[in-house]
Amino acid sequence: MRSSRRHPLLVLVLLCALAVLAARPADGTDAGSGADPGPEVARLYEDAAKATQRYEKGRRAAEAQRSKALAYEKRLDEQRQKIDAMHADLGRIARAQYRGGGGLPLTARMFLADDPDELMRGQRAFTRADLAVDKAIGKSLRAEARLAADEAKAQAAWQALEQRNADLAALKAGIEGKLEAARARLEGRADASVAAGSCPGAVRLDQRDLPVGRPWVAPVEAYELSASFGSGGSRWAHRHTGQDFAVPVGTPVGSVGTGRVVQVACGGAFGIQVVVQHASGYYTQYAHLASVAVDQGDRVRPGQWIGQSGSTGNSTGPHLHFEVRVTPEMGSALDPVPWLSQRGVPL
C-alpha cells in the first residue's frame, strides 16, 4: 500500500518553483526597466514652478531692499553731515572758552577782575556753555553709536538676503537639472513606444487642485503660442488644423472642459494623442504627447491632467497640438482660439 505522506524534498522543490513563477512579471516586461518617469517629471515640474516663484519673489525682495538701502545710505550721509557739524560746533565752543580765560582758576580771576559780579555772570555763562558742550558731545556720541548700529543691521540684512537668493538659485538649478534628466527619460520612452507601435499605458499623475467655478480652462498653464490654426508649412499636407502651445517635454496637459475620453492612440503624424468628447457636441484633441494619464472611457473634469506634452509624431520640437473638432476624427477642426475665447478662456 502506497504511503499518503509526501516527501519533504519534493514539497520544497514545488514551493521554490511556485515562488519563481510568482516573481516573474505578469505582462512580460523587463522587471529592471525602472519606474515610469512621467510622475517624476510632473512632480519636478511643480517643484520647479514653486522654486521659480520663490526665487522671483526673493529677487523682487532684493530689488526692493536695494532701493531701501540706497535711500538709507542717503539718510546715513545726512547723519554723518550732522555729526560733522556737531564736531565743528564743539571745536568753536572749545576755542571760545580757551580765549575767554577758561583755563584760569575761578579764584584767581575774581581777584584780577574789576567787577566780581560781572565775572560771576560770565562764569554762569561759561557753565551753561560747558553744559551745552557736554550735551552736544553726548548727542554726537549717541548719534555715532546709532549710525554704527544701523550700518551693521543694514549690512547683515543685505548679506542675509543675498545668501537667501543664492540658496534659492542653487535649489532652482538643482531641481531644473533633475527635471531635464527626467524629461529626457520620458521622451526616450515615448519615442520607443511610438516606434514599436504600442501605446504606453496610462500613468496616473498626482492631480493638482482643480479650478473651481470655471467650466472651461486652457490646456496648459504656462506657454507660448506657436503655429496657429490655418497657417501653412511644409510639414502639413494642407493647412495647420489646430493651435500649437510651445511647452517643455513633460508639461502636464489638462482637459479644457468636462467630458469623456473617446480615444487614446499613438503613431502617425499626431504621435501619442488623446481625444475628449464634451457634452456640447464638440471634441478636443491633445497631440504629440509623451505620456497619457487616462484610459479610453474615463470621465474628466476641467483642468484634470490627461497627459504630458512631448514631441512624438510629426513634430520638430516639444509642444502641445490642440484641436477643436465637430467629430472625433480629423478633417472637422475649428479654430480653437476664438472657440475658447467664447467660453471665457483668452489665449
Short mmCIF file of C-alpha atoms in Angstrom, two decimals:
data_model
loop_
_atom_site.label_atom_id
_atom_site.label_comp_id
_atom_site.label_asym_id
_atom_site.label_seq_id
_atom_site.Cartn_x
_atom_site.Cartn_y
_atom_site.Cartn_z
CA MET A 1 0.00 0.00 0.00
CA ARG A 2 1.41 3.43 -1.08
CA SER A 3 2.03 5.84 1.77
CA SER A 4 -0.05 9.04 1.77
CA ARG A 5 2.82 11.07 3.31
CA ARG A 6 4.62 13.49 0.86
CA HIS A 7 8.36 13.51 0.61
CA PRO A 8 9.78 16.69 2.32
CA LEU A 9 12.28 17.33 -0.54
CA LEU A 10 9.55 17.22 -3.21
CA VAL A 11 7.44 19.73 -1.25
CA LEU A 12 10.45 22.10 -1.00
CA VAL A 13 11.09 21.90 -4.77
CA LEU A 14 7.46 22.65 -5.58
CA LEU A 15 7.44 25.66 -3.25
CA CYS A 16 10.58 27.07 -4.88
CA ALA A 17 9.09 26.65 -8.35
CA LEU A 18 5.91 28.48 -7.33
CA ALA A 19 8.00 31.32 -5.84
CA VAL A 20 9.93 31.73 -9.11
CA LEU A 21 6.74 31.82 -11.17
CA ALA A 22 5.16 34.40 -8.84
CA ALA A 23 8.22 36.63 -9.08
CA ARG A 24 8.10 36.83 -12.92
CA PRO A 25 6.44 39.96 -14.39
CA ALA A 26 2.89 39.22 -15.39
CA ASP A 27 2.99 41.39 -18.50
CA GLY A 28 6.29 40.08 -19.82
CA THR A 29 8.11 43.39 -19.38
CA ASP A 30 11.60 43.69 -18.00
CA ALA A 31 11.38 43.98 -14.23
CA GLY A 32 14.55 46.06 -14.15
CA SER A 33 13.30 48.72 -16.55
CA GLY A 34 12.59 51.15 -13.69
CA ALA A 35 9.59 53.24 -12.82
CA ASP A 36 7.87 55.36 -15.41
CA PRO A 37 9.43 58.84 -15.41
CA GLY A 38 6.09 60.58 -16.07
CA PRO A 39 5.02 61.11 -12.44
CA GLU A 40 8.55 62.17 -11.53
CA VAL A 41 8.54 64.77 -14.32
CA ALA A 42 5.13 66.08 -13.21
CA ARG A 43 6.29 66.33 -9.60
CA LEU A 44 9.56 68.03 -10.56
CA TYR A 45 7.65 70.33 -12.89
CA GLU A 46 5.57 71.51 -9.92
CA ASP A 47 8.66 71.76 -7.69
CA ALA A 48 10.47 73.80 -10.33
CA ALA A 49 7.49 76.13 -10.69
CA LYS A 50 7.34 76.67 -6.92
CA ALA A 51 11.11 77.19 -6.72
CA THR A 52 10.92 79.69 -9.55
CA GLN A 53 8.14 81.57 -7.76
CA ARG A 54 10.17 81.67 -4.56
CA TYR A 55 13.27 82.77 -6.45
CA GLU A 56 11.39 85.52 -8.29
CA LYS A 57 9.83 86.66 -5.01
CA GLY A 58 13.30 86.76 -3.45
CA ARG A 59 14.67 88.65 -6.44
CA ARG A 60 11.91 91.24 -6.16
CA ALA A 61 12.61 91.50 -2.43
CA ALA A 62 16.29 92.03 -3.23
CA GLU A 63 15.42 94.84 -5.63
CA ALA A 64 13.19 96.44 -3.01
CA GLN A 65 15.93 96.02 -0.40
CA ARG A 66 18.43 97.58 -2.77
CA SER A 67 16.18 100.60 -3.22
CA LYS A 68 15.73 100.85 0.55
CA ALA A 69 19.48 100.54 1.03
CA LEU A 70 20.12 103.43 -1.34
CA ALA A 71 17.58 105.61 0.47
CA TYR A 72 19.01 104.52 3.81
CA GLU A 73 22.53 105.33 2.67
CA LYS A 74 21.32 108.82 1.80
CA ARG A 75 19.94 109.23 5.33
CA LEU A 76 23.18 107.93 6.79
CA ASP A 77 25.09 110.53 4.79
CA GLU A 78 22.83 113.20 6.23
CA GLN A 79 23.52 111.87 9.74
CA ARG A 80 27.25 111.91 9.05
CA GLN A 81 26.99 115.54 7.91
CA LYS A 82 25.12 116.48 11.11
CA ILE A 83 27.75 114.74 13.22
CA ASP A 84 30.49 116.59 11.35
CA ALA A 85 28.62 119.86 12.02
CA MET A 86 28.43 118.96 15.74
CA HIS A 87 32.17 118.37 15.80
CA ALA A 88 32.73 121.75 14.18
CA ASP A 89 30.47 123.45 16.75
CA LEU A 90 32.30 121.74 19.61
CA GLY A 91 35.59 122.97 18.24
CA ARG A 92 34.35 126.54 18.06
CA ILE A 93 32.97 126.39 21.65
CA ALA A 94 36.20 124.96 22.98
CA ARG A 95 38.28 127.63 21.27
CA ALA A 96 35.96 130.39 22.59
CA GLN A 97 36.29 129.06 26.13
CA TYR A 98 40.04 128.99 25.90
CA ARG A 99 40.22 132.53 24.56
CA GLY A 100 37.82 133.75 27.34
CA GLY A 101 40.15 132.65 30.12
CA GLY A 102 38.51 129.38 30.80
CA GLY A 103 41.90 127.96 31.67
CA LEU A 104 42.42 130.14 34.85
CA PRO A 105 41.09 129.09 38.26
CA LEU A 106 37.91 130.93 39.28
CA THR A 107 39.52 132.38 42.49
CA ALA A 108 42.40 133.94 40.52
CA ARG A 109 40.04 135.51 38.04
CA MET A 110 37.91 137.01 40.87
CA PHE A 111 40.99 138.73 42.38
CA LEU A 112 42.02 140.11 38.99
CA ALA A 113 38.51 141.23 37.96
CA ASP A 114 37.41 144.87 38.23
CA ASP A 115 33.76 143.81 38.70
CA PRO A 116 33.28 140.45 40.53
CA ASP A 117 29.55 140.45 39.76
CA GLU A 118 30.25 140.69 36.07
CA LEU A 119 32.74 137.89 36.45
CA MET A 120 30.14 135.69 38.12
CA ARG A 121 27.66 136.37 35.36
CA GLY A 122 30.36 135.41 32.89
CA GLN A 123 31.12 132.30 34.87
CA ARG A 124 27.48 131.27 34.77
CA ALA A 125 27.57 131.79 31.02
CA PHE A 126 30.66 129.58 30.83
CA THR A 127 28.91 126.98 32.97
CA ARG A 128 25.95 126.96 30.62
CA ALA A 129 28.37 126.71 27.73
CA ASP A 130 30.08 123.75 29.42
CA LEU A 131 26.71 122.05 29.87
CA ALA A 132 25.87 122.74 26.23
CA VAL A 133 29.21 121.28 25.21
CA ASP A 134 28.64 118.17 27.35
CA LYS A 135 25.15 117.78 25.90
CA ALA A 136 26.42 118.23 22.35
CA ILE A 137 29.19 115.69 22.96
CA GLY A 138 26.67 113.19 24.34
CA LYS A 139 24.33 113.75 21.43
CA SER A 140 27.19 113.30 18.99
CA LEU A 141 28.33 110.07 20.64
CA ARG A 142 24.79 108.67 20.67
CA ALA A 143 24.30 109.61 17.02
CA GLU A 144 27.58 107.91 16.10
CA ALA A 145 26.55 104.79 18.05
CA ARG A 146 23.14 104.68 16.31
CA LEU A 147 24.85 105.19 12.96
CA ALA A 148 27.24 102.30 13.58
CA ALA A 149 24.39 100.03 14.77
CA ASP A 150 22.18 100.94 11.81
CA GLU A 151 25.02 100.34 9.37
CA ALA A 152 25.68 96.92 10.95
CA LYS A 153 21.99 95.96 10.78
CA ALA A 154 21.70 97.11 7.17
CA GLN A 155 24.80 95.13 6.19
CA ALA A 156 23.59 91.99 8.00
CA ALA A 157 20.13 92.21 6.40
CA TRP A 158 21.65 92.70 2.97
CA GLN A 159 24.03 89.75 3.38
CA ALA A 160 21.19 87.52 4.63
CA LEU A 161 19.05 88.46 1.63
CA GLU A 162 21.89 87.81 -0.80
CA GLN A 163 22.56 84.42 0.81
CA ARG A 164 18.87 83.52 0.65
CA ASN A 165 18.75 84.37 -3.04
CA ALA A 166 21.91 82.36 -3.68
CA ASP A 167 20.38 79.36 -1.87
CA LEU A 168 17.15 79.72 -3.87
CA ALA A 169 19.10 79.94 -7.12
CA ALA A 170 21.00 76.76 -6.23
CA LEU A 171 17.76 74.97 -5.30
CA LYS A 172 16.13 76.09 -8.54
CA ALA A 173 19.14 74.95 -10.60
CA GLY A 174 19.20 71.57 -8.86
CA ILE A 175 15.51 70.92 -9.49
CA GLU A 176 15.79 72.03 -13.11
CA GLY A 177 18.77 69.69 -13.61
CA LYS A 178 16.79 66.73 -12.27
CA LEU A 179 13.80 67.79 -14.35
CA GLU A 180 15.87 67.91 -17.53
CA ALA A 181 17.20 64.40 -16.92
CA ALA A 182 13.71 63.04 -16.16
CA ARG A 183 12.31 64.74 -19.27
CA ALA A 184 14.97 63.05 -21.40
CA ARG A 185 14.00 59.64 -19.99
CA LEU A 186 10.31 60.38 -20.56
CA GLU A 187 10.91 61.47 -24.16
CA GLY A 188 13.08 58.42 -24.87
CA ARG A 189 10.42 56.06 -23.54
CA ALA A 190 7.70 57.81 -25.57
CA ASP A 191 9.72 57.62 -28.79
CA ALA A 192 10.41 53.93 -28.18
CA SER A 193 6.71 53.21 -27.65
CA VAL A 194 5.69 55.00 -30.83
CA ALA A 195 8.43 53.29 -32.84
CA ALA A 196 7.27 49.90 -31.54
CA GLY A 197 3.65 50.77 -32.39
CA SER A 198 2.47 50.06 -28.84
CA CYS A 199 0.83 52.86 -26.90
CA PRO A 200 2.11 53.22 -23.34
CA GLY A 201 -0.43 52.55 -20.65
CA ALA A 202 -1.96 55.33 -18.60
CA VAL A 203 0.36 56.76 -15.96
CA ARG A 204 -1.80 58.22 -13.21
CA LEU A 205 -0.49 61.59 -12.12
CA ASP A 206 -1.00 63.21 -8.74
CA GLN A 207 -3.66 65.74 -9.65
CA ARG A 208 -3.45 69.38 -8.62
CA ASP A 209 -6.39 71.20 -7.07
CA LEU A 210 -8.81 71.67 -9.95
CA PRO A 211 -10.11 75.17 -10.71
CA VAL A 212 -13.42 75.91 -9.02
CA GLY A 213 -16.30 77.57 -10.86
CA ARG A 214 -14.56 77.51 -14.25
CA PRO A 215 -16.25 75.21 -16.79
CA TRP A 216 -13.52 75.83 -19.38
CA VAL A 217 -9.76 76.33 -18.96
CA ALA A 218 -6.62 76.46 -21.11
CA PRO A 219 -4.98 73.05 -21.76
CA VAL A 220 -1.62 74.20 -20.31
CA GLU A 221 -0.79 76.93 -17.82
CA ALA A 222 2.50 78.48 -18.99
CA TYR A 223 3.06 78.51 -22.75
CA GLU A 224 3.97 80.38 -25.89
CA LEU A 225 1.61 80.20 -28.83
CA SER A 226 3.41 78.95 -31.94
CA ALA A 227 1.81 77.59 -35.13
CA SER A 228 -1.77 78.83 -35.36
CA PHE A 229 -4.88 77.42 -36.98
CA GLY A 230 -4.84 77.63 -40.77
CA SER A 231 -1.16 78.52 -41.10
CA GLY A 232 0.84 76.96 -43.90
CA GLY A 233 4.01 74.92 -43.72
CA SER A 234 5.95 72.15 -45.39
CA ARG A 235 5.15 69.71 -42.62
CA TRP A 236 1.37 69.79 -43.25
CA ALA A 237 -0.42 68.40 -46.29
CA HIS A 238 -2.79 71.38 -46.44
CA ARG A 239 -3.14 73.79 -43.54
CA HIS A 240 -2.42 73.55 -39.83
CA THR A 241 -5.54 72.17 -38.17
CA GLY A 242 -5.05 73.35 -34.59
CA GLN A 243 -3.24 75.69 -32.22
CA ASP A 244 0.24 74.79 -31.01
CA PHE A 245 1.37 75.57 -27.46
CA ALA A 246 5.17 75.60 -27.15
CA VAL A 247 5.95 73.96 -23.77
CA PRO A 248 8.78 71.74 -22.47
CA VAL A 249 8.57 67.96 -22.56
CA GLY A 250 6.60 66.62 -19.61
CA THR A 251 4.41 69.69 -19.10
CA PRO A 252 1.10 68.50 -17.61
CA VAL A 253 -1.76 68.81 -20.11
CA GLY A 254 -5.30 69.28 -18.81
CA SER A 255 -8.69 68.73 -20.37
CA VAL A 256 -10.22 72.08 -21.31
CA GLY A 257 -13.63 71.02 -20.03
CA THR A 258 -15.80 68.24 -18.68
CA GLY A 259 -16.02 65.24 -20.96
CA ARG A 260 -15.27 61.61 -21.73
CA VAL A 261 -12.10 60.18 -23.27
CA VAL A 262 -13.10 58.60 -26.56
CA GLN A 263 -9.65 57.88 -27.99
CA VAL A 264 -6.13 57.19 -26.79
CA ALA A 265 -3.83 56.44 -29.71
CA CYS A 266 -0.22 56.59 -30.83
CA GLY A 267 1.63 56.51 -34.11
CA GLY A 268 1.10 58.52 -37.26
CA ALA A 269 1.51 62.27 -37.63
CA PHE A 270 0.00 63.09 -34.22
CA GLY A 271 2.15 60.66 -32.23
CA ILE A 272 0.61 59.92 -28.84
CA GLN A 273 -2.79 61.64 -28.63
CA VAL A 274 -5.96 61.86 -26.57
CA VAL A 275 -9.41 62.88 -27.83
CA VAL A 276 -12.11 64.05 -25.39
CA GLN A 277 -15.83 64.34 -26.17
CA HIS A 278 -17.71 67.21 -24.50
CA ALA A 279 -21.43 67.42 -23.75
CA SER A 280 -21.82 70.38 -26.09
CA GLY A 281 -21.15 68.12 -29.07
CA TYR A 282 -17.55 69.21 -29.60
CA TYR A 283 -14.37 67.17 -29.36
CA THR A 284 -10.92 68.30 -28.30
CA GLN A 285 -7.66 66.65 -29.33
CA TYR A 286 -4.32 66.74 -27.48
CA ALA A 287 -1.45 65.50 -29.64
CA HIS A 288 2.33 64.90 -29.72
CA LEU A 289 2.18 63.77 -26.08
CA ALA A 290 4.98 61.99 -24.20
CA SER A 291 2.60 60.12 -21.91
CA VAL A 292 -1.09 59.72 -21.16
CA ALA A 293 -2.75 59.78 -17.75
CA VAL A 294 -6.19 58.48 -18.77
CA ASP A 295 -7.74 55.46 -20.45
CA GLN A 296 -10.43 55.37 -23.08
CA GLY A 297 -13.83 55.75 -21.42
CA ASP A 298 -12.56 57.82 -18.47
CA ARG A 299 -14.59 60.84 -17.37
CA VAL A 300 -12.53 64.02 -17.00
CA ARG A 301 -13.13 67.45 -15.49
CA PRO A 302 -11.87 70.92 -16.44
CA GLY A 303 -8.15 71.17 -15.76
CA GLN A 304 -7.72 67.48 -14.96
CA TRP A 305 -4.36 66.26 -16.20
CA ILE A 306 -4.84 63.80 -19.04
CA GLY A 307 -1.24 63.54 -20.22
CA GLN A 308 2.13 65.21 -20.60
CA SER A 309 3.44 67.17 -23.55
CA GLY A 310 6.13 65.76 -25.79
CA SER A 311 7.37 65.72 -29.36
CA THR A 312 6.08 62.40 -30.73
CA GLY A 313 4.86 62.04 -34.30
CA ASN A 314 5.36 64.71 -36.95
CA SER A 315 6.97 67.28 -34.67
CA THR A 316 10.07 69.47 -34.79
CA GLY A 317 10.16 70.20 -31.07
CA PRO A 318 8.25 69.78 -27.82
CA HIS A 319 4.78 71.31 -27.90
CA LEU A 320 1.10 70.53 -27.47
CA HIS A 321 -1.02 70.39 -30.62
CA PHE A 322 -4.58 71.25 -29.59
CA GLU A 323 -7.64 70.90 -31.83
CA VAL A 324 -11.36 71.53 -31.52
CA ARG A 325 -13.50 69.32 -33.78
CA VAL A 326 -17.15 68.66 -34.51
CA THR A 327 -16.38 64.93 -34.93
CA PRO A 328 -13.80 62.73 -33.22
CA GLU A 329 -11.84 62.36 -36.46
CA MET A 330 -9.52 64.84 -38.18
CA GLY A 331 -10.93 66.93 -41.01
CA SER A 332 -13.62 68.67 -38.94
CA ALA A 333 -11.43 71.09 -36.99
CA LEU A 334 -12.41 74.63 -35.94
CA ASP A 335 -10.13 77.49 -34.95
CA PRO A 336 -9.62 76.77 -31.21
CA VAL A 337 -8.61 80.30 -30.19
CA PRO A 338 -11.98 82.04 -30.75
CA TRP A 339 -13.75 78.84 -29.62
CA LEU A 340 -12.02 79.04 -26.22
CA SER A 341 -12.40 82.81 -26.09
CA GLN A 342 -16.18 82.47 -26.44
CA ARG A 343 -16.04 80.23 -23.35
CA GLY A 344 -14.11 82.72 -21.27
CA VAL A 345 -10.58 81.40 -21.95
CA PRO A 346 -8.49 84.03 -23.74
CA LEU A 347 -5.14 82.80 -25.02
#
